[in-house]
Short mmCIF file of C-alpha atoms in Angstrom, two decimals:
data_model
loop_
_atom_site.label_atom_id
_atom_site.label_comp_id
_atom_site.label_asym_id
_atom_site.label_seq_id
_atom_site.Cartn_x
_atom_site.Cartn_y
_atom_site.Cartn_z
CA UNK A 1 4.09 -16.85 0.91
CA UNK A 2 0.66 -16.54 -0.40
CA UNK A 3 -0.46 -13.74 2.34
CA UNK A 4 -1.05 -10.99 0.59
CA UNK A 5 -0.72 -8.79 3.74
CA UNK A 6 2.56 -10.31 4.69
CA UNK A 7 3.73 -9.46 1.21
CA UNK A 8 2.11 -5.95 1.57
CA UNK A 9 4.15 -5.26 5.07
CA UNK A 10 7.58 -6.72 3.19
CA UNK A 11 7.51 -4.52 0.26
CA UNK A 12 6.31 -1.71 2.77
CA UNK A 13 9.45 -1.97 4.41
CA UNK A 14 12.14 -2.17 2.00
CA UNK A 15 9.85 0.84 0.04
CA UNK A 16 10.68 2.70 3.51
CA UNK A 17 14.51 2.07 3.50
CA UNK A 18 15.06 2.95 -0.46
CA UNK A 19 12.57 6.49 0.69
CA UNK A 20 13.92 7.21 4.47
CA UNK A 21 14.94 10.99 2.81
CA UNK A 22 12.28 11.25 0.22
CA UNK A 23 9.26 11.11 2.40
CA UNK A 24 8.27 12.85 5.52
CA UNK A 25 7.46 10.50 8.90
CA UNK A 26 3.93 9.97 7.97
CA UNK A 27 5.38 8.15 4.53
CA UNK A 28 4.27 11.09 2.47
CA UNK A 29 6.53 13.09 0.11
CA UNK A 30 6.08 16.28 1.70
CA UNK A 31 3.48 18.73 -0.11
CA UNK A 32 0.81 21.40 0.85
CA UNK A 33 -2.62 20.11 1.94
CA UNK A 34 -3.99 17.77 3.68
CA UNK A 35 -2.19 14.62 4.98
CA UNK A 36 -3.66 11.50 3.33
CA UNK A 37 -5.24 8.61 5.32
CA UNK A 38 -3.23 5.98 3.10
CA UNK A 39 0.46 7.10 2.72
CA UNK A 40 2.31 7.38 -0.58
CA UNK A 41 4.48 4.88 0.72
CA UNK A 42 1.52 2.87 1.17
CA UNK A 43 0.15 3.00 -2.22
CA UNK A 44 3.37 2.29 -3.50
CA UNK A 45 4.02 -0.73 -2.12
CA UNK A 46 0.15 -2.30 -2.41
CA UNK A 47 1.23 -1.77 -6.25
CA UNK A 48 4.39 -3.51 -6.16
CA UNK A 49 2.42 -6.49 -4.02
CA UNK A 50 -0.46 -6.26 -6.75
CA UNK A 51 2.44 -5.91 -9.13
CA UNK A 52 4.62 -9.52 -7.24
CA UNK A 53 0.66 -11.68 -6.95
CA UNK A 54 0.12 -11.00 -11.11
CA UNK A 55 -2.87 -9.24 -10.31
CA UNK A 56 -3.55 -6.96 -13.13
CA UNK A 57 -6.84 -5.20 -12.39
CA UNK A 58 -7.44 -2.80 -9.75
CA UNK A 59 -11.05 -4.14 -9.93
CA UNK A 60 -9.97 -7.90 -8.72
CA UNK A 61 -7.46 -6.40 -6.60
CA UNK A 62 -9.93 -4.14 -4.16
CA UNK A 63 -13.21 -6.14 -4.96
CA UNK A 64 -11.76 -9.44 -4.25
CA UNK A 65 -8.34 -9.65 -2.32
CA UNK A 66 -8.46 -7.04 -0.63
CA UNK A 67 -11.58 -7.49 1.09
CA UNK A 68 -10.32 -10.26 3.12
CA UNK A 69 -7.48 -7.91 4.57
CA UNK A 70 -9.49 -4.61 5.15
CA UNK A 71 -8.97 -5.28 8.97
CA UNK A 72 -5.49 -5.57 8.71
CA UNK A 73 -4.93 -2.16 6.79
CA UNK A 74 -7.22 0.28 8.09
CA UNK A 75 -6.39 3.16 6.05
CA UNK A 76 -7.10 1.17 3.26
CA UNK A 77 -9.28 4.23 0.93
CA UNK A 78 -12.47 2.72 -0.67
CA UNK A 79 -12.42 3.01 -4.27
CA UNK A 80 -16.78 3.75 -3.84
#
């Protein structure tokens, strides 16, 4: 399993059946404000699947990797 996506959707899931009363629908814990483009949920499990590939630098991990997957997660927030 070398796809980081398929990794990323994986972890997403079992992040979302550990969290099915923490967070709100959207994947957010619920707060004031306004709702995020890339759910907590999301960021979450991105880290875990940076965490699982031994990438340690947020720098490799958006400049590099993640550029071949932007299609694939479209909230993905730019770190510009």
């Amino acid at each position: 399993m070398h796809n980081l996506y398929t990794k990323f959707v994986k972890i997403l899931e079992i992040c979302k059946q550990f969290s099915e009363n923490l967070v709100n629908e959207s994947g957010n814990v619920p707060r004031r404000g306004p709702v995020p483009k890339f759910s907590d949920l999301e960021v979450v499990a991105l880290s875990l699947t940076a965490e699982a590939e031994s990438i340690d630098s947020e720098k490799r991990l958006f400049d590099y990797k993640l550029q071949e997957y932007k299609d694939h997660i479209p909230n993905l927030i730019s770190r510009r």
